mmCIF file of C-alpha atoms in Angstrom:
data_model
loop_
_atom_site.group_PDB
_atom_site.id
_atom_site.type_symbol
_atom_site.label_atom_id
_atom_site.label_comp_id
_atom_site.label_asym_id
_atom_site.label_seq_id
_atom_site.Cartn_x
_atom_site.Cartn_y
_atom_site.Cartn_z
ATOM 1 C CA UNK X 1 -4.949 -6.112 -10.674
ATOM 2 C CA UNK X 2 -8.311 -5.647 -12.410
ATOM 3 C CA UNK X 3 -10.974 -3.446 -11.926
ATOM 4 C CA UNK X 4 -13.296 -4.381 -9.419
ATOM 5 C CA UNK X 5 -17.228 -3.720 -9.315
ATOM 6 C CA UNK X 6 -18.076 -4.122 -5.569
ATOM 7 C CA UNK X 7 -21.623 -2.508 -4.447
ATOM 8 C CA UNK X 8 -21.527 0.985 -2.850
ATOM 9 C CA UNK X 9 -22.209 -0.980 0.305
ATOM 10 C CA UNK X 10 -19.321 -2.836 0.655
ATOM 11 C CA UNK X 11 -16.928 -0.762 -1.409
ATOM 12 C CA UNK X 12 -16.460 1.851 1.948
ATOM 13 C CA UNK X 13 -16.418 2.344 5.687
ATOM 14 C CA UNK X 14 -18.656 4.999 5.284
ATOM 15 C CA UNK X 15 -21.823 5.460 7.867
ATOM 16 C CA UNK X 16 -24.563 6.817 5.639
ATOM 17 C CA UNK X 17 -25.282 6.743 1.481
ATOM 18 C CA UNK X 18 -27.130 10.191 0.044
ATOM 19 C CA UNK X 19 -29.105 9.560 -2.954
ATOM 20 C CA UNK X 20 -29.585 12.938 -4.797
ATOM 21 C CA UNK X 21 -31.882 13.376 -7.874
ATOM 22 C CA UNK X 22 -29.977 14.599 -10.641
ATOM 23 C CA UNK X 23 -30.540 17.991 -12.191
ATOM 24 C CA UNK X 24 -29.733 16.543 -15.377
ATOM 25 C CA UNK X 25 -31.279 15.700 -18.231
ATOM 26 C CA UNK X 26 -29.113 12.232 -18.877
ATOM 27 C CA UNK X 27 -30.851 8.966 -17.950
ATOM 28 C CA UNK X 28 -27.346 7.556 -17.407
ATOM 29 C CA UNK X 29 -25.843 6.848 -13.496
ATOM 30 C CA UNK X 30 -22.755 8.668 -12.552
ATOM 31 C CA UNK X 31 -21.163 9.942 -9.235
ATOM 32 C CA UNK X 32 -18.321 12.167 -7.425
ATOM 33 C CA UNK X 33 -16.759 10.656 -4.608
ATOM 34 C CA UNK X 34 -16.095 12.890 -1.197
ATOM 35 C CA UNK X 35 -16.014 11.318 2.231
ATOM 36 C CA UNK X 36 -18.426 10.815 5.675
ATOM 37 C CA UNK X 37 -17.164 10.393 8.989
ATOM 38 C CA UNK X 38 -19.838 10.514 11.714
ATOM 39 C CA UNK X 39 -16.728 11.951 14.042
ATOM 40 C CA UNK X 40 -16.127 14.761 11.383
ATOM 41 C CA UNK X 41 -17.741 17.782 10.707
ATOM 42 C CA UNK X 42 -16.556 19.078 7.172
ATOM 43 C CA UNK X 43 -16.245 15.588 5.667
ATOM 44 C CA UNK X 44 -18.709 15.281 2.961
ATOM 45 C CA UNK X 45 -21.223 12.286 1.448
ATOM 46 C CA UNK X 46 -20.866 10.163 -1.121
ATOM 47 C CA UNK X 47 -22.745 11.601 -3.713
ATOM 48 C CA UNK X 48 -24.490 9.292 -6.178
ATOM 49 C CA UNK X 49 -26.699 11.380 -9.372
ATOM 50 C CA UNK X 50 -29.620 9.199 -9.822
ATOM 51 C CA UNK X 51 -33.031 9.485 -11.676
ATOM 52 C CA UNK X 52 -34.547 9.439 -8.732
ATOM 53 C CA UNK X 53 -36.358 11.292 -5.594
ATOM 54 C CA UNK X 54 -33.729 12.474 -2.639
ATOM 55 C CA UNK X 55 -33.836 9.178 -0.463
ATOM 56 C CA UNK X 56 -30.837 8.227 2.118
ATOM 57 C CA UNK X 57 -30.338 4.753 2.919
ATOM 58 C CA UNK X 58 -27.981 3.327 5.996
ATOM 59 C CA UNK X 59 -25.333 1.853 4.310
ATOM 60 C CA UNK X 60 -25.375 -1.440 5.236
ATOM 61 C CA UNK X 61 -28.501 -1.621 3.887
ATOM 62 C CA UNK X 62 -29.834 -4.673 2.051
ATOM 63 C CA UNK X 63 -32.333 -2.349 -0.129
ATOM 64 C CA UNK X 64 -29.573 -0.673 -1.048
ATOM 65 C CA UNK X 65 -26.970 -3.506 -1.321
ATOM 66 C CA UNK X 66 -29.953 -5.684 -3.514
ATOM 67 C CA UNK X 67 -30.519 -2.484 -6.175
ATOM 68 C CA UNK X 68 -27.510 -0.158 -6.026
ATOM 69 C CA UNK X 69 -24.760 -2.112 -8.042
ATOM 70 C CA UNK X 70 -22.532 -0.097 -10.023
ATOM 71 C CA UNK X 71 -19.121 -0.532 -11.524
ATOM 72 C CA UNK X 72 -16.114 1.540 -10.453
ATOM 73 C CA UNK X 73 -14.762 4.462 -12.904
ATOM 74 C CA UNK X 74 -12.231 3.693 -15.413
ATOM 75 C CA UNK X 75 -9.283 4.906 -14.642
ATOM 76 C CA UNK X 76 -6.167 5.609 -16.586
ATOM 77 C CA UNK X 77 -3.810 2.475 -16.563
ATOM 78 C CA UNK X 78 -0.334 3.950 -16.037
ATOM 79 C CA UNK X 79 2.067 1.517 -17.704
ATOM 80 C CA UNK X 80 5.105 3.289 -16.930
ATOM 81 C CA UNK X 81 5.465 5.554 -13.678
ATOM 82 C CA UNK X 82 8.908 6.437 -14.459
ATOM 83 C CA UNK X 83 10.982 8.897 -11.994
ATOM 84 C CA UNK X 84 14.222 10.624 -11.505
ATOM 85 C CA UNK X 85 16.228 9.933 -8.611
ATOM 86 C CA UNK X 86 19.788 11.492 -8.330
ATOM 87 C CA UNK X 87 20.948 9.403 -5.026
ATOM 88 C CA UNK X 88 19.066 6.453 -5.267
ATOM 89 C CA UNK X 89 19.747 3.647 -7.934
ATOM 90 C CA UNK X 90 16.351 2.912 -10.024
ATOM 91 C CA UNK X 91 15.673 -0.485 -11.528
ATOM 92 C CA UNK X 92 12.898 -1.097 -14.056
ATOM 93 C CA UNK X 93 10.935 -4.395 -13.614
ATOM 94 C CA UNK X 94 8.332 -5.874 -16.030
ATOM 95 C CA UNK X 95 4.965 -7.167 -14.708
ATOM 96 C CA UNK X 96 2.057 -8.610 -16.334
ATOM 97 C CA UNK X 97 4.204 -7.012 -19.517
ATOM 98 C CA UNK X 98 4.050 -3.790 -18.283
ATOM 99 C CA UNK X 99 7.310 -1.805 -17.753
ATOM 100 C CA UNK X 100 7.411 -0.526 -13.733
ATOM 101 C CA UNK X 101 10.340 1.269 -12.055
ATOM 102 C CA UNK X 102 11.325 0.548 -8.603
ATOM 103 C CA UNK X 103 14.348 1.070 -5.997
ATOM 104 C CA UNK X 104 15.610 -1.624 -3.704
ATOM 105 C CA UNK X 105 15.506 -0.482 0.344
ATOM 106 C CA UNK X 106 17.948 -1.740 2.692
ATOM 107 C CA UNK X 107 20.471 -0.657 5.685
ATOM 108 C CA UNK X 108 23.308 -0.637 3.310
ATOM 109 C CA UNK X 109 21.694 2.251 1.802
ATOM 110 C CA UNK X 110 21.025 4.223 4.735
ATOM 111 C CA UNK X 111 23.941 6.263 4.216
ATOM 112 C CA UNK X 112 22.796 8.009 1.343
ATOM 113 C CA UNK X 113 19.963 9.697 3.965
ATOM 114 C CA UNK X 114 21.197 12.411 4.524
ATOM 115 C CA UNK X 115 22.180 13.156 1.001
ATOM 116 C CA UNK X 116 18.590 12.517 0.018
ATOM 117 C CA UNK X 117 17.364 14.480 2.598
ATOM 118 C CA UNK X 118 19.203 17.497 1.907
ATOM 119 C CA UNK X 119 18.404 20.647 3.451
ATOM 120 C CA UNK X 120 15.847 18.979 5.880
ATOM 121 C CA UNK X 121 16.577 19.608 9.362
ATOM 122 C CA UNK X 122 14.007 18.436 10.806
ATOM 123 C CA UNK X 123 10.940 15.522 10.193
ATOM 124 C CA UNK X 124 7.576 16.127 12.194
ATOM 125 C CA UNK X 125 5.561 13.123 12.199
ATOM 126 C CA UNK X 126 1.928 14.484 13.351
ATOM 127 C CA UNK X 127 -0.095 11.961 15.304
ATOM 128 C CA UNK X 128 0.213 9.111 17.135
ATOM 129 C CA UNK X 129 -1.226 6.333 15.399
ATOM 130 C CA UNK X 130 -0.534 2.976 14.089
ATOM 131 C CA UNK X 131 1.307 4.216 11.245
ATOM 132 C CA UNK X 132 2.813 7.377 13.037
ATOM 133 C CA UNK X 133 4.017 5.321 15.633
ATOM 134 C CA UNK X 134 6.174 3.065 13.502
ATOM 135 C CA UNK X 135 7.177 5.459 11.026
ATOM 136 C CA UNK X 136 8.483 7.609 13.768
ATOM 137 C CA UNK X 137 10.750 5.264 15.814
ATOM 138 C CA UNK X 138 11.919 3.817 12.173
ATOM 139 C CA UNK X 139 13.080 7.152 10.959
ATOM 140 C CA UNK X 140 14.487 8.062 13.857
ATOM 141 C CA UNK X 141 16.795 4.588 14.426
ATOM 142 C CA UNK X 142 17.855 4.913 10.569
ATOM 143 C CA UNK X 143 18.594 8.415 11.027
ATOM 144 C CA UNK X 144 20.681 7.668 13.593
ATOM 145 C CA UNK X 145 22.832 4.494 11.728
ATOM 146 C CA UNK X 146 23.335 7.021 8.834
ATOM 147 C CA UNK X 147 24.650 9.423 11.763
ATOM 148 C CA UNK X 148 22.346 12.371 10.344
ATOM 149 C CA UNK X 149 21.570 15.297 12.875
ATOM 150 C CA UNK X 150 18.013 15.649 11.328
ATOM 151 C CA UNK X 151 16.046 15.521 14.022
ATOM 152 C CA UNK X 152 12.497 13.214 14.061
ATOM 153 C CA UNK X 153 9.561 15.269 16.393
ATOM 154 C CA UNK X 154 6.421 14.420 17.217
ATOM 155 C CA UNK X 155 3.412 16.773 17.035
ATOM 156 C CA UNK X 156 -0.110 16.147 18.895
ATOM 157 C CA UNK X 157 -2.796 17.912 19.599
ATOM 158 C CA UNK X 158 -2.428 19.424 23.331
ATOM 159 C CA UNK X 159 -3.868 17.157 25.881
ATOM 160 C CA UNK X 160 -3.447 14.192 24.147
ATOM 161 C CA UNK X 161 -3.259 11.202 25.959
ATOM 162 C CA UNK X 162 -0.903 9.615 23.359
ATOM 163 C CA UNK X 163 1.909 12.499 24.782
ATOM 164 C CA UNK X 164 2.820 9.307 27.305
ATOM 165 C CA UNK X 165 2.944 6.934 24.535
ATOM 166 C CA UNK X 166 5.520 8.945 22.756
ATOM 167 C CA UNK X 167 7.500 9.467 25.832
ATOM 168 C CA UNK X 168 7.639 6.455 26.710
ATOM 169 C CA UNK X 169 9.613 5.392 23.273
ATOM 170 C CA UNK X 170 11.973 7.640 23.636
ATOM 171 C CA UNK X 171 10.482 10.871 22.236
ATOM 172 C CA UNK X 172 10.742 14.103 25.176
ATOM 173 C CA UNK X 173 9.776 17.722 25.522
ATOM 174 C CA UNK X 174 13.506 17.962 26.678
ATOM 175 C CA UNK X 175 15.408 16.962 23.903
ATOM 176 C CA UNK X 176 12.975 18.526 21.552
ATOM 177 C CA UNK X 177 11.509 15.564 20.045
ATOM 178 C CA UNK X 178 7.578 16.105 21.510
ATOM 179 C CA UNK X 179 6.020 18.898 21.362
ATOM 180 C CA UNK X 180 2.703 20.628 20.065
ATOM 181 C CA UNK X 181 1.222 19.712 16.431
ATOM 182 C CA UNK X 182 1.136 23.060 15.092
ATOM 183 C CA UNK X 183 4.478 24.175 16.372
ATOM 184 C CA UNK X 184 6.284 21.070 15.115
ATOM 185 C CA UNK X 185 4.574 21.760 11.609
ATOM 186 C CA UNK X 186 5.697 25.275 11.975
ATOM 187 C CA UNK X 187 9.309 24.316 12.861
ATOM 188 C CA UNK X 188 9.866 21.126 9.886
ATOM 189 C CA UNK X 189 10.683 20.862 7.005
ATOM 190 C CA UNK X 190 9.151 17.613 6.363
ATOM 191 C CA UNK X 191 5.947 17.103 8.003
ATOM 192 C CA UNK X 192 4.284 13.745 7.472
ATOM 193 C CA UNK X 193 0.485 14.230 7.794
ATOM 194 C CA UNK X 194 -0.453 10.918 9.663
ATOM 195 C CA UNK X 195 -3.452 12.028 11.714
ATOM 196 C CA UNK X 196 -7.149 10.370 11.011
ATOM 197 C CA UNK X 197 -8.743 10.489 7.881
ATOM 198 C CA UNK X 198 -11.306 12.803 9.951
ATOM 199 C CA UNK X 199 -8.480 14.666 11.940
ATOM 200 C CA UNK X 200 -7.095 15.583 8.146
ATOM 201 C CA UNK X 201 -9.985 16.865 7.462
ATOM 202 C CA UNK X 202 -10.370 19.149 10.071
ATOM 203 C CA UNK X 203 -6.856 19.801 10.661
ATOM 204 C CA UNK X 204 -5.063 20.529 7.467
ATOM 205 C CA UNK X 205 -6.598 24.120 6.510
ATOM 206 C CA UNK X 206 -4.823 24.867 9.822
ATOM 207 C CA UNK X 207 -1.679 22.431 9.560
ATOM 208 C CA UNK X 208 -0.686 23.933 5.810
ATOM 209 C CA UNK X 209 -1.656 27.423 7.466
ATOM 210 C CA UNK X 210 1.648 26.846 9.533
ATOM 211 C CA UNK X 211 3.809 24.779 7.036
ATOM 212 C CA UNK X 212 6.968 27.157 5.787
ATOM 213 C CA UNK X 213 7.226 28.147 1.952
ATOM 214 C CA UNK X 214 9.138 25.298 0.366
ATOM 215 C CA UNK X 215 8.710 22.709 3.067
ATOM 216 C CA UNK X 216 7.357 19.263 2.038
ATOM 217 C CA UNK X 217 3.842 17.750 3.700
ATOM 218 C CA UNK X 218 4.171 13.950 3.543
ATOM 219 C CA UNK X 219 0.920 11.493 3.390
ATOM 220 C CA UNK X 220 0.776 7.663 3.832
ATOM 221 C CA UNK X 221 -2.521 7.279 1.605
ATOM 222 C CA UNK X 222 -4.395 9.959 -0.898
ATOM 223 C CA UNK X 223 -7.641 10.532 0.975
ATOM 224 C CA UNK X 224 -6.632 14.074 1.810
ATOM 225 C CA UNK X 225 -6.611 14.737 -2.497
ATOM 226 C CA UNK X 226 -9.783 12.986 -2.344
ATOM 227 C CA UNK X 227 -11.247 15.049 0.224
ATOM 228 C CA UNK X 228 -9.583 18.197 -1.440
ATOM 229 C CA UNK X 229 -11.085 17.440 -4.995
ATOM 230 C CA UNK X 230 -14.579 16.731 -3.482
ATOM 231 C CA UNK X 231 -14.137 20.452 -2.135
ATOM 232 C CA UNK X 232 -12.756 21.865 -5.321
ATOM 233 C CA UNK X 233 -10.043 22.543 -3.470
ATOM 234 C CA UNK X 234 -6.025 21.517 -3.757
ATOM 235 C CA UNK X 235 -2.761 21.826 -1.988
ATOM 236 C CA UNK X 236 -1.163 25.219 -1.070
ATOM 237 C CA UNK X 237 0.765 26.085 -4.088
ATOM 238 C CA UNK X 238 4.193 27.001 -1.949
ATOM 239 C CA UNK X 239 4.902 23.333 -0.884
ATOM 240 C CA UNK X 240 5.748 19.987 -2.074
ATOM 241 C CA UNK X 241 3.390 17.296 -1.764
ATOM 242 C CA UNK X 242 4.568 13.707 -1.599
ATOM 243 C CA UNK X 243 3.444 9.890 -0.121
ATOM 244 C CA UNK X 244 4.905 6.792 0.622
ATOM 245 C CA UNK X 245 2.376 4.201 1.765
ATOM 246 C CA UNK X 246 3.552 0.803 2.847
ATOM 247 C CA UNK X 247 1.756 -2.169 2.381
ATOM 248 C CA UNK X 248 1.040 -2.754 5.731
ATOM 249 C CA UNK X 249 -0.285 -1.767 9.254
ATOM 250 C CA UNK X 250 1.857 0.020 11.535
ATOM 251 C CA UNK X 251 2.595 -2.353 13.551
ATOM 252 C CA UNK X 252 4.091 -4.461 10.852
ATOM 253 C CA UNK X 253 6.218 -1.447 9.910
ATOM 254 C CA UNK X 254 7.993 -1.136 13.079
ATOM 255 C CA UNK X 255 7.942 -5.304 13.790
ATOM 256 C CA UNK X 256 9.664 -5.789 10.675
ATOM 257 C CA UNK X 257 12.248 -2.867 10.395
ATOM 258 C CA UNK X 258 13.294 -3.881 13.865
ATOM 259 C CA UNK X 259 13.643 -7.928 12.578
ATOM 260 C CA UNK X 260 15.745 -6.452 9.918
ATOM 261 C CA UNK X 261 18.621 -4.791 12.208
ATOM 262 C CA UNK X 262 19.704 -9.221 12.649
ATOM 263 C CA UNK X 263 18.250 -10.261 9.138
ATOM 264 C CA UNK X 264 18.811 -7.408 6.527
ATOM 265 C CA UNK X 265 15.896 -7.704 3.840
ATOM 266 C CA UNK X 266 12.905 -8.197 6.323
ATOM 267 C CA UNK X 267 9.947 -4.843 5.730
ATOM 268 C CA UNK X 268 6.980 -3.917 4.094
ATOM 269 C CA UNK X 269 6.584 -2.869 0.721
ATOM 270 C CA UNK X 270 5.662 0.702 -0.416
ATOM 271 C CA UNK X 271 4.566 3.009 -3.033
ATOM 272 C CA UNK X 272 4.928 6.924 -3.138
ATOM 273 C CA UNK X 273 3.870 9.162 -4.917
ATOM 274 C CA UNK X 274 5.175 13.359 -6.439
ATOM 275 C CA UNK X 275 2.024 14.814 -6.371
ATOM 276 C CA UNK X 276 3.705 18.404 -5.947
ATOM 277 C CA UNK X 277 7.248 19.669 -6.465
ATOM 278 C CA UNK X 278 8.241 23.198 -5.769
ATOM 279 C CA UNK X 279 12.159 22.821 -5.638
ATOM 280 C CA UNK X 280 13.000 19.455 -7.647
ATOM 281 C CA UNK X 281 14.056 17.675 -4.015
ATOM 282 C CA UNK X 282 10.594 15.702 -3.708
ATOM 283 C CA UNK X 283 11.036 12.434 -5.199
ATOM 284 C CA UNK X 284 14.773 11.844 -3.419
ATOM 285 C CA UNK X 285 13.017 12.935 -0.467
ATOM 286 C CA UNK X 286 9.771 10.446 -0.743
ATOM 287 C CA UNK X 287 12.494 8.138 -1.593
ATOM 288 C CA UNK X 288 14.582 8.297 1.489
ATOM 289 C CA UNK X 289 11.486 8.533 3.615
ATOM 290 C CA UNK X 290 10.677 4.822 2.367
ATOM 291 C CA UNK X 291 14.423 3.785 2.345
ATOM 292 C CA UNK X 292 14.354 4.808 6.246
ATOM 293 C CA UNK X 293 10.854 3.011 7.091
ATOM 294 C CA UNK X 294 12.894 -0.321 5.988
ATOM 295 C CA UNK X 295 10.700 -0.847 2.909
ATOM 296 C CA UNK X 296 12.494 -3.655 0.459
ATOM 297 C CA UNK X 297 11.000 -2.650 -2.369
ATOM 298 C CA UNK X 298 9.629 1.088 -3.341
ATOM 299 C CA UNK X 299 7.455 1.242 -6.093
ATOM 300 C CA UNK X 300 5.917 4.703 -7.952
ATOM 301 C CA UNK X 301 2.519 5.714 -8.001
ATOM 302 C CA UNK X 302 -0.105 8.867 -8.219
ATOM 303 C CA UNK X 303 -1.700 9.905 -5.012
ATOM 304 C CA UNK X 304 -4.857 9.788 -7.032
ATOM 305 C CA UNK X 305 -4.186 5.812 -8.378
ATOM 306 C CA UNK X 306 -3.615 5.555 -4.449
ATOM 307 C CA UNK X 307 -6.785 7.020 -2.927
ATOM 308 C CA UNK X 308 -9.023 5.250 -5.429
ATOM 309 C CA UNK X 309 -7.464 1.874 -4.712
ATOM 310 C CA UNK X 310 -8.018 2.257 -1.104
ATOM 311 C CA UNK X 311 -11.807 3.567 -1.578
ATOM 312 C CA UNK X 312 -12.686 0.682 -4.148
ATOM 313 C CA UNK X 313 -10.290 -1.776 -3.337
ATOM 314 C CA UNK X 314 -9.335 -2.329 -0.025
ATOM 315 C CA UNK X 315 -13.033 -1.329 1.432
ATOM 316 C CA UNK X 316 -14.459 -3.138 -1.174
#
């Protein structure tokens, strides 16, 4: 897909625009990206560098929408995200005459789970959201086909009202499935960050806080980097860092997956991503988490290429 040029208007769900004069002595428009959320407080503006006085707009604003046009920044085209997978067999397709390498999902693979997720005893999937949701109960049935003993727990935030929800699929304080966020981090191995793009922000200091040395934290779409590199900031340097994002909404992950125990082939799409690798186990491991959500095709990716697609792409 091309580059788009939507306005800043359109191109995100954000609540308010800051305009900041530039310091510099260049004529020419540039910007940094960070992120607003009216529910968060450490989630930064967009910040735009502009010839201009300090002046906010609201952002569906039609001054702003009429004079603010600017293109998105190039980024790298990567013509061949190539990986290394030692369980999973890795097919390279050619698109638009660009070389792209892929693996094939499906329950005849499921068997190789446990292989792929060696030395992982346990997932925590934090939150309870559309995506959390799905991914959960989908790991948890494939899991259990591949007759693994890794066990899938949920962490939320104490008092949650989405501690019923879980229960209510299956998940229980008894058999150790439900429990408290920041235990459950503290307790996997493989903890898939699927809270609120404003909940990230003002969780994850805390959530990697708990996360053991050599454990992997798992995302389903880069806005944490994007948050992080508007900080200056990064990842802890003693974990792995990985994504897989399907293509779809939650509910479409678990509809699907479940259509696929009569019809096998049925899912949505994903990509993931190795932003961080501590112990060479990442990729297998993004891999299998995909293989397990039911996704037919798994495609590679950067969590960067991710996080700017969403903010210019899908908002825009």
């Amino acid at each position: 897909m091309g580059t788009s040029t939507p306005s800043i208007a359109s191109s995100c769900s954000f609540k308010t625009l800051k305009l900041l004069h530039s310091t510099s002595s260049s004529s020419s428009l540039g910007f940094r990206v960070g992120f607003l959320s009216s529910s968060s407080k450490t989630l930064k503006f967009l910040l735009i560098r502009v010839s201009n006085n300090n002046v906010s707009f609201p952002i569906g604003s039609s001054l702003l929408a009429s004079r603010m046009m600017v293109s998105v920044p190039d980024t790298k085209r990567l013509t061949a995200l190539d990986f290394e997978t030692s369980v999973f067999y890795k097919e390279k397709v050619t698109l638009a005459g660009n070389d792209e390498y892929v693996v094939r999902g499906g329950r005849h693979l499921f068997h190789l789970l446990p292989e792929a997720f060696k030395g992982i005893k346990q997932i925590g999937v934090l939150g309870w959201g559309s995506q959390a949701c799905a991914q959960a109960q989908n790991l948890r049935d494939s899991l259990a086909e591949a007759r693994s003993n890794i066990v899938v727990k949920i962490g939320l935030r104490k008092g949650s009202r989405s501690f019923a929800k879980a229960r209510a699929v299956g998940f229980t304080e008894e058999t150790g499935t439900l429990g408290d966020i920041y235990e459950t981090v503290a307790e996997s191995d493989l903890g898939l960050l699927l809270l609120s793009d404003s909940a990230q922000a003002d969780n994850y200091e805390k959530i990697c806080s708990h996360m053991k040395p050599n454990s992997i934290l798992g995302l389903s779409h880069g806005f944490l980097l994007g948050h992080l590199q508007s900080l200056g900031l990064d990842f802890p340097e003693s974990v792995s860092v990985i994504a897989v994002c399907p293509k779809g909404l939650g509910p479409s992950v678990r509809r699907l997956y479940v259509q696929g125990k009569e019809i096998d082939g049925p899912g949505v799409n994903a990509s993931f991503a190795v932003h961080q690798d501590v112990d060479g186990r990442a990729t297998d491991v993004a891999l299998a988490w995909s293989v397990a959500l039911g996704s037919p095709l798994t495609f590679s990716t950067t969590l960067e290429q991710e996080y700017k697609r969403d903010t210019f792409g899908k908002h825009g």
